[in-house]
Amino acid sequence: MRATCRLAAKTLNMIAPHVQPGVTTDRLNDICHAFIIEHGAVPSPLNYRGFPKSICTSINQQVCHGIPGDRVLREGDIVNVDITTNLNGFHGDTSRTFAVGQIGTKAEKIMRVARECLDIGIAVVRPGAHLGDIGAAIEAHAKKNRCSVVREYCGHGIGREFHEEPAVLHFGIRGEGPVLRPGMIFTIEPMINLGRAAIKLLPDKWTVVTRDHTLSAQYEHTLLVAPHGVDVLTLDLEAEGVV
């Protein structure tokens, strides 16, 4: 799990310089696909339940599961790039929202709040905590900033399968839900909307968008509940200057 998560993190950091005005999301997909294959893994999303590409690219009001294609990124866009790698039968999952060139104040806000929500959720993880503690902390911070949490999609257990139990909701009540135990591995991936939480599915049966057309942002890490607290498995330690 550490190896596949490290590769997912490296892929996300590798693609960062390519997220520029004028690039297509298909180009981002192809670069990531080649990088993952070159490192002895396969992209988990490709052909997963019929998904046609190797990564997800969700732009502006797109909440999640955007399909890469011929859309050209433009100055001022924000785009979430979601990477999952399958290395030797184990899956690692991470995502980040990128600014495309110079962005406006609303885009800056939703990116900041979404990243803070992820960090706040991670800070709650430790043995003896409840899954509901994570969601409660995330929801409280989003509401404090007058943003909303998408409820239809959540984090998930991950390992030999792309999606496993438990479901990790990004809203909830403290003290409720399963107790976290050392050895559990799951994702936290809050989808935060600048406007209302309501969403809809586009006709492609994958891309999810905000109903009120406001911006949405998301950040994701794969986490291990460790005896001392939490290990963030999808940190690229070299890029973070740790090793």
Coordinates of N, CA and C in Angstrom, one line a residue:
M1 N 0.8 -1.2 0.0 CA 0.0 0.0 0.0 C 0.9 1.3 0.0
R2 N 2.0 1.2 0.8 CA 2.8 2.4 0.8 C 3.4 2.6 -0.6
A3 N 3.8 1.6 -1.3 CA 4.4 1.7 -2.7 C 3.4 2.3 -3.7
T4 N 2.2 1.8 -3.7 CA 1.2 2.2 -4.7 C 0.7 3.7 -4.4
C5 N 0.6 4.0 -3.1 CA 0.2 5.3 -2.7 C 1.3 6.3 -3.0
R6 N 2.6 5.9 -2.8 CA 3.7 6.8 -3.2 C 3.7 7.1 -4.7
L7 N 3.4 6.0 -5.5 CA 3.3 6.2 -7.0 C 2.2 7.2 -7.4
A8 N 1.0 7.0 -6.7 CA -0.1 7.9 -7.0 C 0.3 9.3 -6.7
A9 N 1.0 9.5 -5.6 CA 1.4 10.9 -5.2 C 2.4 11.4 -6.2
K10 N 3.3 10.6 -6.6 CA 4.3 11.1 -7.6 C 3.7 11.4 -9.0
T11 N 2.7 10.7 -9.3 CA 2.0 10.9 -10.6 C 1.3 12.3 -10.5
L12 N 0.7 12.6 -9.4 CA 0.0 13.9 -9.2 C 0.9 15.0 -9.2
N13 N 2.1 14.8 -8.6 CA 3.1 15.9 -8.6 C 3.7 16.1 -10.0
M14 N 3.9 14.9 -10.7 CA 4.4 15.0 -12.0 C 3.6 15.8 -13.0
I15 N 2.3 15.6 -12.9 CA 1.4 16.3 -13.8 C 1.2 17.8 -13.5
A16 N 1.5 18.2 -12.3 CA 1.2 19.6 -11.9 C 1.8 20.6 -12.9
P17 N 3.0 20.6 -13.4 CA 3.5 21.6 -14.3 C 2.8 21.6 -15.7
H18 N 2.1 20.5 -16.0 CA 1.4 20.4 -17.3 C 0.0 21.0 -17.3
V19 N -0.5 21.4 -16.1 CA -1.8 21.9 -15.9 C -1.7 23.4 -16.2
Q20 N -1.8 23.8 -17.5 CA -1.6 25.1 -18.0 C -2.7 25.5 -19.0
P21 N -3.0 26.8 -19.1 CA -3.9 27.2 -20.2 C -3.5 26.7 -21.5
G22 N -4.4 26.1 -22.3 CA -4.2 25.6 -23.6 C -4.0 24.1 -23.7
V23 N -3.9 23.4 -22.6 CA -3.8 22.0 -22.6 C -5.1 21.3 -22.6
T24 N -5.3 20.2 -23.2 CA -6.6 19.5 -23.1 C -6.5 18.5 -22.0
T25 N -7.7 18.2 -21.4 CA -7.7 17.2 -20.4 C -7.3 15.8 -20.9
D26 N -7.5 15.6 -22.2 CA -7.1 14.3 -22.7 C -5.5 14.2 -22.7
R27 N -4.9 15.3 -22.9 CA -3.4 15.3 -22.9 C -2.9 15.0 -21.5
L28 N -3.6 15.6 -20.5 CA -3.2 15.3 -19.1 C -3.4 13.8 -18.8
N29 N -4.5 13.2 -19.3 CA -4.8 11.8 -19.2 C -3.7 11.0 -19.8
D30 N -3.3 11.3 -21.0 CA -2.3 10.5 -21.7 C -0.9 10.6 -21.0
I31 N -0.5 11.7 -20.5 CA 0.7 11.9 -19.8 C 0.7 11.0 -18.5
C32 N -0.4 11.1 -17.7 CA -0.5 10.3 -16.5 C -0.5 8.8 -16.8
H33 N -1.2 8.4 -17.8 CA -1.3 7.0 -18.2 C 0.1 6.5 -18.5
A34 N 0.8 7.2 -19.3 CA 2.2 6.7 -19.7 C 3.1 6.6 -18.5
F35 N 3.0 7.6 -17.6 CA 3.8 7.6 -16.4 C 3.5 6.4 -15.5
I36 N 2.3 6.2 -15.3 CA 1.9 5.0 -14.4 C 2.3 3.7 -15.0
I37 N 2.1 3.5 -16.3 CA 2.6 2.3 -17.0 C 4.1 2.1 -16.9
E38 N 4.8 3.2 -17.1 CA 6.3 3.2 -17.0 C 6.8 2.7 -15.7
H39 N 6.0 3.0 -14.6 CA 6.4 2.6 -13.3 C 5.8 1.3 -12.8
G40 N 5.4 0.5 -13.8 CA 5.0 -0.9 -13.5 C 3.6 -1.1 -12.9
A41 N 2.8 -0.1 -13.0 CA 1.4 -0.1 -12.5 C 0.4 0.1 -13.6
V42 N -0.9 0.0 -13.3 CA -1.9 0.3 -14.2 C -2.9 1.4 -13.6
P43 N -3.5 2.2 -14.4 CA -4.5 3.2 -13.8 C -5.8 2.5 -13.4
S44 N -6.1 2.6 -12.1 CA -7.3 1.9 -11.6 C -8.6 2.3 -12.3
P45 N -8.8 3.6 -12.6 CA -10.1 4.0 -13.2 C -10.3 3.5 -14.6
L46 N -9.3 3.1 -15.4 CA -9.5 2.7 -16.8 C -10.3 1.4 -16.8
N47 N -11.5 1.5 -17.5 CA -12.4 0.4 -17.7 C -13.1 0.0 -16.4
Y48 N -12.9 0.8 -15.3 CA -13.6 0.5 -14.0 C -15.1 0.8 -14.2
R49 N -15.9 -0.2 -14.2 CA -17.4 0.0 -14.4 C -17.7 0.8 -15.6
G50 N -16.8 0.6 -16.6 CA -17.0 1.2 -17.9 C -16.4 2.6 -18.1
F51 N -15.6 3.1 -17.1 CA -15.0 4.4 -17.2 C -14.0 4.4 -18.3
P52 N -14.0 5.3 -19.2 CA -13.2 5.2 -20.4 C -11.7 5.7 -20.4
K53 N -11.4 6.4 -19.3 CA -10.1 7.0 -19.2 C -9.3 6.6 -18.0
S54 N -8.0 7.1 -17.9 CA -7.1 6.6 -16.9 C -7.1 7.5 -15.6
I55 N -7.6 8.7 -15.8 CA -7.7 9.7 -14.6 C -9.1 10.4 -14.7
C56 N -9.5 11.1 -13.7 CA -10.6 11.9 -13.7 C -10.2 13.4 -13.7
T57 N -10.8 14.2 -14.5 CA -10.5 15.6 -14.6 C -11.8 16.4 -14.5
S58 N -12.0 17.1 -13.4 CA -13.3 17.8 -13.1 C -13.1 19.3 -13.0
I59 N -13.7 20.0 -13.9 CA -13.4 21.5 -14.1 C -14.5 22.3 -13.6
N60 N -14.1 23.4 -12.8 CA -15.0 24.4 -12.4 C -16.2 23.9 -11.6
Q61 N -17.4 23.9 -12.2 CA -18.6 23.4 -11.5 C -18.8 21.9 -11.6
Q62 N -17.8 21.2 -12.2 CA -17.8 19.7 -12.2 C -17.3 19.3 -10.8
V63 N -18.1 18.4 -10.1 CA -17.8 18.0 -8.8 C -16.8 16.9 -8.8
C64 N -17.1 15.9 -9.6 CA -16.2 14.7 -9.6 C -16.5 13.9 -10.9
H65 N -15.5 12.9 -11.2 CA -15.7 11.9 -12.2 C -15.8 12.5 -13.6
G66 N -15.2 13.7 -13.8 CA -15.1 14.3 -15.2 C -14.2 13.4 -16.1
I67 N -14.7 13.2 -17.3 CA -14.0 12.4 -18.3 C -13.1 13.2 -19.1
P68 N -11.8 12.9 -19.1 CA -10.9 13.7 -20.0 C -11.3 13.6 -21.5
G69 N -11.1 14.7 -22.2 CA -11.5 14.8 -23.6 C -10.8 15.9 -24.2
D70 N -11.5 16.5 -25.3 CA -10.8 17.6 -26.1 C -11.1 19.0 -25.5
R71 N -11.6 19.0 -24.3 CA -11.8 20.4 -23.7 C -10.5 21.0 -23.3
V72 N -10.3 22.2 -23.7 CA -9.1 23.0 -23.5 C -9.2 23.8 -22.2
L73 N -8.2 23.6 -21.3 CA -8.2 24.4 -20.1 C -7.9 25.9 -20.4
R74 N -8.6 26.7 -19.7 CA -8.5 28.2 -20.0 C -8.0 28.9 -18.7
E75 N -7.4 30.1 -19.0 CA -7.0 30.9 -17.8 C -8.2 31.2 -16.9
G76 N -7.9 30.9 -15.6 CA -9.0 31.2 -14.6 C -9.8 29.9 -14.3
D77 N -9.6 28.8 -15.0 CA -10.3 27.6 -14.6 C -9.6 27.0 -13.4
I78 N -10.4 26.1 -12.7 CA -9.8 25.2 -11.7 C -10.2 23.8 -12.1
V79 N -9.3 22.9 -11.9 CA -9.5 21.5 -12.3 C -9.0 20.5 -11.3
N80 N -9.8 19.6 -10.9 CA -9.4 18.5 -10.0 C -8.9 17.4 -10.8
V81 N -7.7 16.9 -10.5 CA -7.1 15.8 -11.2 C -7.1 14.6 -10.1
D82 N -7.8 13.5 -10.4 CA -7.9 12.4 -9.5 C -7.1 11.2 -10.1
I83 N -6.2 10.7 -9.3 CA -5.3 9.7 -9.7 C -5.5 8.5 -8.8
T84 N -5.6 7.3 -9.4 CA -5.6 6.0 -8.6 C -4.7 5.0 -9.4
T85 N -3.7 4.5 -8.7 CA -2.8 3.5 -9.3 C -3.1 2.1 -8.7
N86 N -2.9 1.1 -9.5 CA -2.9 -0.3 -9.1 C -1.5 -0.9 -9.3
L87 N -0.8 -1.0 -8.2 CA 0.6 -1.5 -8.3 C 0.6 -2.9 -7.6
N88 N 0.9 -3.9 -8.3 CA 1.0 -5.3 -7.7 C -0.3 -5.7 -7.0
G89 N -1.5 -5.2 -7.5 CA -2.7 -5.6 -6.9 C -3.2 -4.7 -5.8
F90 N -2.5 -3.6 -5.5 CA -3.0 -2.7 -4.4 C -3.2 -1.3 -5.0
H91 N -4.2 -0.7 -4.5 CA -4.7 0.6 -5.1 C -4.3 1.8 -4.2
G92 N -3.8 2.9 -4.8 CA -3.6 4.1 -4.0 C -4.3 5.3 -4.7
D93 N -4.9 6.1 -3.9 CA -5.9 7.1 -4.5 C -5.6 8.5 -3.9
T94 N -5.5 9.5 -4.8 CA -5.2 10.8 -4.3 C -5.7 11.8 -5.4
S95 N -6.1 13.0 -5.0 CA -6.5 14.1 -6.0 C -6.1 15.4 -5.4
R96 N -6.1 16.4 -6.3 CA -5.8 17.8 -6.0 C -6.5 18.7 -7.0
T97 N -6.9 19.8 -6.5 CA -7.5 20.8 -7.4 C -6.4 21.8 -7.8
F98 N -6.2 22.1 -9.1 CA -5.2 23.0 -9.6 C -5.8 24.3 -10.1
A99 N -5.1 25.3 -9.9 CA -5.5 26.6 -10.5 C -4.8 26.6 -11.9
V100 N -5.6 27.0 -12.9 CA -5.1 27.1 -14.3 C -4.8 28.6 -14.5
G101 N -3.5 29.0 -14.5 CA -3.1 30.4 -14.6 C -3.6 31.2 -13.4
Q102 N -3.9 32.4 -13.7 CA -4.5 33.3 -12.6 C -6.0 33.1 -12.5
I103 N -6.4 32.9 -11.2 CA -7.8 32.6 -11.0 C -8.4 33.7 -10.1
G104 N -9.7 33.7 -10.1 CA -10.5 34.8 -9.4 C -10.6 34.4 -7.9
T105 N -11.2 35.4 -7.1 CA -11.3 35.3 -5.7 C -12.2 34.1 -5.3
K106 N -13.3 33.9 -6.0 CA -14.2 32.8 -5.7 C -13.5 31.5 -5.9
A107 N -12.7 31.3 -6.9 CA -12.0 30.1 -7.1 C -10.9 29.9 -6.1
E108 N -10.2 30.9 -5.7 CA -9.3 30.9 -4.6 C -9.9 30.4 -3.3
K109 N -11.1 31.0 -3.0 CA -11.8 30.6 -1.8 C -12.2 29.1 -1.8
I110 N -12.8 28.6 -2.8 CA -13.3 27.2 -2.8 C -12.1 26.3 -2.7
M111 N -11.0 26.6 -3.4 CA -9.8 25.8 -3.3 C -9.3 25.8 -1.9
R112 N -9.2 26.9 -1.2 CA -8.7 27.0 0.1 C -9.6 26.2 1.1
V113 N -10.9 26.4 1.0 CA -11.8 25.8 2.0 C -11.7 24.3 1.8
A114 N -11.7 23.8 0.5 CA -11.7 22.4 0.3 C -10.4 21.7 0.8
R115 N -9.3 22.4 0.6 CA -8.0 21.9 1.2 C -8.1 21.9 2.7
E116 N -8.6 22.9 3.3 CA -8.7 23.0 4.8 C -9.6 21.9 5.3
C117 N -10.7 21.6 4.6 CA -11.6 20.5 5.0 C -10.9 19.2 5.0
L118 N -10.1 18.9 4.0 CA -9.3 17.7 4.0 C -8.3 17.6 5.2
D119 N -7.6 18.7 5.4 CA -6.6 18.7 6.5 C -7.3 18.6 7.8
I120 N -8.4 19.2 8.0 CA -9.2 19.1 9.3 C -9.7 17.7 9.5
G121 N -10.1 17.0 8.4 CA -10.6 15.6 8.5 C -9.4 14.7 8.9
I122 N -8.3 14.9 8.3 CA -7.1 14.1 8.6 C -6.7 14.2 10.0
A123 N -6.8 15.5 10.5 CA -6.3 15.7 11.9 C -7.1 15.0 12.9
V124 N -8.4 14.6 12.6 CA -9.2 13.8 13.5 C -8.9 12.4 13.6
V125 N -8.2 11.8 12.6 CA -8.0 10.4 12.5 C -6.9 9.9 13.6
R126 N -7.4 9.0 14.4 CA -6.5 8.3 15.4 C -7.3 7.1 15.9
P127 N -6.6 6.2 16.5 CA -7.3 5.0 17.1 C -8.2 5.5 18.2
G128 N -9.4 4.9 18.2 CA -10.4 5.3 19.2 C -11.4 6.3 18.7
A129 N -11.0 7.1 17.7 CA -12.0 8.1 17.1 C -13.1 7.3 16.4
H130 N -14.1 8.0 16.1 CA -15.2 7.5 15.3 C -15.2 8.1 13.9
L131 N -15.7 7.3 12.9 CA -15.8 7.8 11.6 C -16.7 9.1 11.5
G132 N -17.7 9.2 12.4 CA -18.5 10.4 12.4 C -17.8 11.6 12.8
D133 N -16.7 11.4 13.5 CA -15.9 12.6 13.9 C -15.3 13.3 12.7
I134 N -14.9 12.5 11.7 CA -14.3 13.1 10.5 C -15.3 13.9 9.8
G135 N -16.4 13.3 9.5 CA -17.5 14.1 8.8 C -17.9 15.3 9.5
A136 N -18.1 15.2 10.8 CA -18.6 16.4 11.6 C -17.6 17.5 11.5
A137 N -16.3 17.2 11.6 CA -15.3 18.3 11.5 C -15.3 18.9 10.2
I138 N -15.4 18.1 9.1 CA -15.3 18.7 7.7 C -16.6 19.5 7.5
E139 N -17.7 19.0 7.9 CA -19.0 19.8 7.6 C -19.0 21.1 8.4
A140 N -18.5 21.1 9.6 CA -18.5 22.3 10.4 C -17.6 23.4 9.8
H141 N -16.5 23.0 9.2 CA -15.6 24.0 8.6 C -16.2 24.5 7.3
A142 N -16.8 23.6 6.5 CA -17.4 24.1 5.3 C -18.5 25.1 5.6
K143 N -19.4 24.8 6.6 CA -20.5 25.7 6.9 C -19.9 27.0 7.5
K144 N -18.9 27.0 8.3 CA -18.3 28.2 8.8 C -17.9 29.1 7.7
N145 N -17.5 28.6 6.6 CA -17.0 29.4 5.4 C -18.1 29.6 4.4
R146 N -19.4 29.3 4.8 CA -20.5 29.4 3.9 C -20.4 28.6 2.6
C147 N -19.8 27.5 2.8 CA -19.8 26.5 1.7 C -20.6 25.3 2.0
S148 N -20.7 24.3 1.1 CA -21.5 23.1 1.4 C -20.8 21.9 1.0
V149 N -21.2 20.8 1.6 CA -20.5 19.5 1.4 C -21.4 18.6 0.6
V150 N -20.9 18.0 -0.5 CA -21.6 17.1 -1.3 C -21.8 15.8 -0.5
R151 N -23.1 15.4 -0.5 CA -23.4 14.2 0.4 C -23.5 12.9 -0.3
E152 N -23.6 12.9 -1.6 CA -23.9 11.7 -2.4 C -22.6 10.9 -2.6
Y153 N -21.4 11.5 -2.4 CA -20.2 10.8 -2.7 C -19.3 10.9 -1.4
C154 N -18.5 9.9 -1.2 CA -17.7 9.9 0.1 C -16.4 9.2 -0.1
G155 N -15.6 9.3 0.9 CA -14.4 8.5 1.0 C -14.7 7.0 1.2
H156 N -13.7 6.2 1.2 CA -13.9 4.7 1.1 C -12.7 4.0 1.6
G157 N -12.9 2.8 2.1 CA -11.8 1.9 2.3 C -11.1 1.6 1.0
I158 N -9.9 1.2 1.0 CA -9.1 0.9 -0.2 C -8.0 -0.1 0.1
G159 N -7.7 -0.9 -0.8 CA -6.6 -1.9 -0.6 C -6.5 -2.7 -1.8
R160 N -6.8 -4.0 -1.7 CA -6.8 -4.9 -2.8 C -8.0 -4.6 -3.8
E161 N -9.0 -3.9 -3.3 CA -10.1 -3.4 -4.2 C -10.0 -1.9 -4.2
F162 N -10.4 -1.3 -5.3 CA -10.5 0.1 -5.5 C -11.4 0.8 -4.4
H163 N -12.6 0.2 -4.2 CA -13.5 0.7 -3.2 C -13.9 -0.4 -2.3
E164 N -13.7 -0.2 -1.0 CA -14.0 -1.2 0.0 C -14.7 -0.4 1.1
E165 N -15.2 -1.2 2.1 CA -15.7 -0.6 3.3 C -14.5 -0.1 4.2
P166 N -14.8 0.9 5.0 CA -16.0 1.6 5.3 C -16.3 2.8 4.3
A167 N -17.5 3.2 4.3 CA -17.8 4.5 3.6 C -17.5 5.6 4.6
V168 N -16.7 6.6 4.1 CA -16.2 7.7 4.9 C -17.0 8.9 4.5
L169 N -18.1 9.2 5.3 CA -18.9 10.4 4.9 C -18.2 11.7 5.3
H170 N -18.4 12.7 4.6 CA -17.9 14.0 4.8 C -18.8 15.0 5.6
F171 N -19.8 14.4 6.2 CA -20.7 15.0 7.1 C -21.0 14.0 8.2
G172 N -21.5 14.4 9.4 CA -21.9 13.4 10.4 C -22.0 14.0 11.8
I173 N -22.0 13.1 12.7 CA -22.2 13.5 14.1 C -21.0 12.9 14.9
R174 N -20.4 13.7 15.7 CA -19.3 13.2 16.5 C -19.7 12.1 17.4
G175 N -18.9 11.1 17.5 CA -19.1 9.9 18.4 C -20.0 8.9 17.8
E176 N -20.4 9.1 16.5 CA -21.2 8.1 15.8 C -20.3 7.3 14.8
G177 N -20.8 6.2 14.4 CA -20.1 5.4 13.4 C -19.0 4.5 13.9
P178 N -18.4 3.6 13.1 CA -17.4 2.7 13.6 C -16.2 3.3 14.2
V179 N -15.6 2.6 15.2 CA -14.4 3.1 15.8 C -13.2 2.8 15.0
L180 N -12.3 3.8 14.8 CA -11.1 3.6 14.0 C -10.1 2.8 14.8
R181 N -9.5 1.8 14.1 CA -8.5 0.9 14.7 C -7.2 0.9 13.9
P182 N -6.1 0.7 14.5 CA -4.8 0.7 13.8 C -4.9 -0.4 12.7
G183 N -4.4 0.0 11.5 CA -4.3 -0.9 10.4 C -5.4 -0.6 9.3
M184 N -6.4 0.2 9.7 CA -7.5 0.6 8.8 C -6.9 1.6 7.7
I185 N -7.2 1.4 6.5 CA -6.8 2.3 5.4 C -8.0 2.7 4.6
F186 N -8.1 4.0 4.4 CA -9.3 4.6 3.7 C -8.9 6.0 3.2
T187 N -9.8 6.5 2.3 CA -9.6 7.8 1.8 C -10.5 8.8 2.5
I188 N -10.0 10.1 2.5 CA -10.9 11.2 2.8 C -10.8 12.1 1.6
E189 N -11.9 12.5 1.1 CA -11.9 13.2 -0.2 C -13.1 14.2 -0.3
P190 N -13.2 15.1 0.6 CA -14.4 16.0 0.6 C -14.6 16.8 -0.7
M191 N -15.8 16.8 -1.2 CA -16.2 17.6 -2.4 C -16.9 18.8 -1.8
I192 N -16.4 20.0 -2.0 CA -16.9 21.2 -1.3 C -17.4 22.2 -2.4
N193 N -18.7 22.6 -2.3 CA -19.3 23.5 -3.2 C -19.3 24.9 -2.7
L194 N -19.1 25.9 -3.6 CA -19.2 27.3 -3.2 C -20.6 27.7 -2.9
G195 N -21.5 27.1 -3.6 CA -23.0 27.3 -3.4 C -23.6 26.2 -2.6
R196 N -24.8 25.8 -3.2 CA -25.6 24.8 -2.5 C -25.0 23.4 -2.8
A197 N -25.4 22.4 -1.9 CA -24.8 21.1 -2.0 C -25.4 20.2 -3.2
A198 N -26.6 20.7 -3.7 CA -27.3 19.9 -4.7 C -26.4 19.7 -5.9
I199 N -26.5 18.4 -6.5 CA -25.7 18.1 -7.6 C -26.6 17.4 -8.7
K200 N -26.1 17.2 -9.9 CA -26.8 16.3 -10.8 C -25.8 15.6 -11.7
L201 N -26.2 14.5 -12.3 CA -25.3 13.7 -13.1 C -25.6 14.0 -14.6
L202 N -24.5 14.2 -15.3 CA -24.7 14.6 -16.7 C -25.0 13.3 -17.6
P203 N -25.5 13.5 -18.8 CA -25.9 12.4 -19.6 C -24.8 11.4 -19.9
D204 N -23.5 11.8 -19.7 CA -22.4 10.8 -19.9 C -22.4 9.7 -18.8
K205 N -23.3 9.9 -17.8 CA -23.4 8.9 -16.7 C -22.2 8.9 -15.7
W206 N -21.3 9.8 -15.9 CA -20.2 9.9 -15.0 C -20.0 11.3 -14.4
T207 N -20.0 12.3 -15.2 CA -19.6 13.6 -14.7 C -20.7 14.2 -13.8
V208 N -20.3 14.6 -12.6 CA -21.3 15.2 -11.6 C -21.0 16.7 -11.6
V209 N -22.1 17.5 -11.6 CA -21.9 18.9 -11.6 C -22.8 19.5 -10.5
T210 N -22.5 20.8 -10.1 CA -23.4 21.5 -9.1 C -24.6 21.9 -9.9
R211 N -25.8 21.8 -9.2 CA -27.0 22.2 -9.8 C -27.1 23.7 -10.0
D212 N -26.5 24.5 -9.1 CA -26.6 25.9 -9.2 C -25.4 26.5 -10.0
H213 N -24.6 25.7 -10.6 CA -23.5 26.1 -11.5 C -22.4 26.8 -10.7
T214 N -22.3 26.7 -9.4 CA -21.2 27.3 -8.7 C -20.0 26.4 -8.7
L215 N -18.9 26.9 -8.3 CA -17.6 26.2 -8.3 C -17.6 25.1 -7.3
S216 N -16.8 24.0 -7.6 CA -16.6 23.0 -6.6 C -15.1 22.6 -6.6
A217 N -14.6 22.2 -5.5 CA -13.2 21.8 -5.4 C -13.1 20.5 -4.5
Q218 N -12.0 19.8 -4.7 CA -11.8 18.6 -3.9 C -10.3 18.3 -3.8
Y219 N -10.0 17.7 -2.6 CA -8.6 17.2 -2.4 C -8.8 15.9 -1.7
E220 N -7.8 15.0 -1.9 CA -8.0 13.6 -1.4 C -6.6 13.0 -1.0
H221 N -6.6 12.3 0.1 CA -5.5 11.5 0.4 C -5.9 10.1 0.9
T222 N -5.1 9.1 0.7 CA -5.3 7.8 1.3 C -4.5 7.7 2.6
L223 N -5.2 7.3 3.7 CA -4.7 7.3 5.1 C -4.6 6.0 5.7
L224 N -3.6 5.8 6.6 CA -3.5 4.6 7.4 C -3.7 5.0 8.9
V225 N -4.6 4.4 9.6 CA -4.8 4.6 11.0 C -3.6 3.9 11.7
A226 N -2.7 4.7 12.3 CA -1.5 4.1 12.9 C -1.6 4.1 14.4
P227 N -0.8 3.3 15.1 CA -0.9 3.3 16.6 C -0.7 4.7 17.2
H228 N 0.1 5.6 16.5 CA 0.4 6.9 17.0 C -0.6 7.9 16.6
G229 N -1.5 7.6 15.6 CA -2.4 8.6 15.0 C -2.7 8.3 13.6
V230 N -2.1 8.9 12.6 CA -2.4 8.7 11.2 C -1.2 8.9 10.4
D231 N -1.0 8.1 9.4 CA 0.0 8.2 8.3 C -0.7 8.6 7.0
V232 N -0.3 9.6 6.4 CA -0.8 10.0 5.1 C 0.0 9.3 4.0
L233 N -0.6 8.2 3.4 CA 0.2 7.4 2.5 C 0.5 8.0 1.2
T234 N -0.4 9.0 0.8 CA -0.2 9.6 -0.5 C 0.5 10.9 -0.5
L235 N 1.3 11.1 0.5 CA 2.3 12.2 0.4 C 3.5 11.8 -0.4
D236 N 3.9 12.6 -1.3 CA 5.2 12.4 -2.0 C 6.3 12.9 -1.1
L237 N 6.9 12.1 -0.3 CA 7.9 12.5 0.8 C 9.1 13.3 0.2
E238 N 9.5 12.9 -1.0 CA 10.6 13.5 -1.7 C 10.2 15.0 -2.0
A239 N 9.0 15.1 -2.6 CA 8.5 16.5 -3.0 C 8.3 17.3 -1.7
E240 N 7.9 16.7 -0.6 CA 7.7 17.4 0.6 C 9.0 17.7 1.4
G241 N 10.1 17.2 0.9 CA 11.4 17.5 1.5 C 11.6 16.6 2.8
V242 N 10.9 15.5 2.9 CA 11.0 14.7 4.1 C 12.2 13.7 3.9
V243 N 12.3 13.2 2.7 CA 13.4 12.3 2.4 C 14.2 12.8 1.2

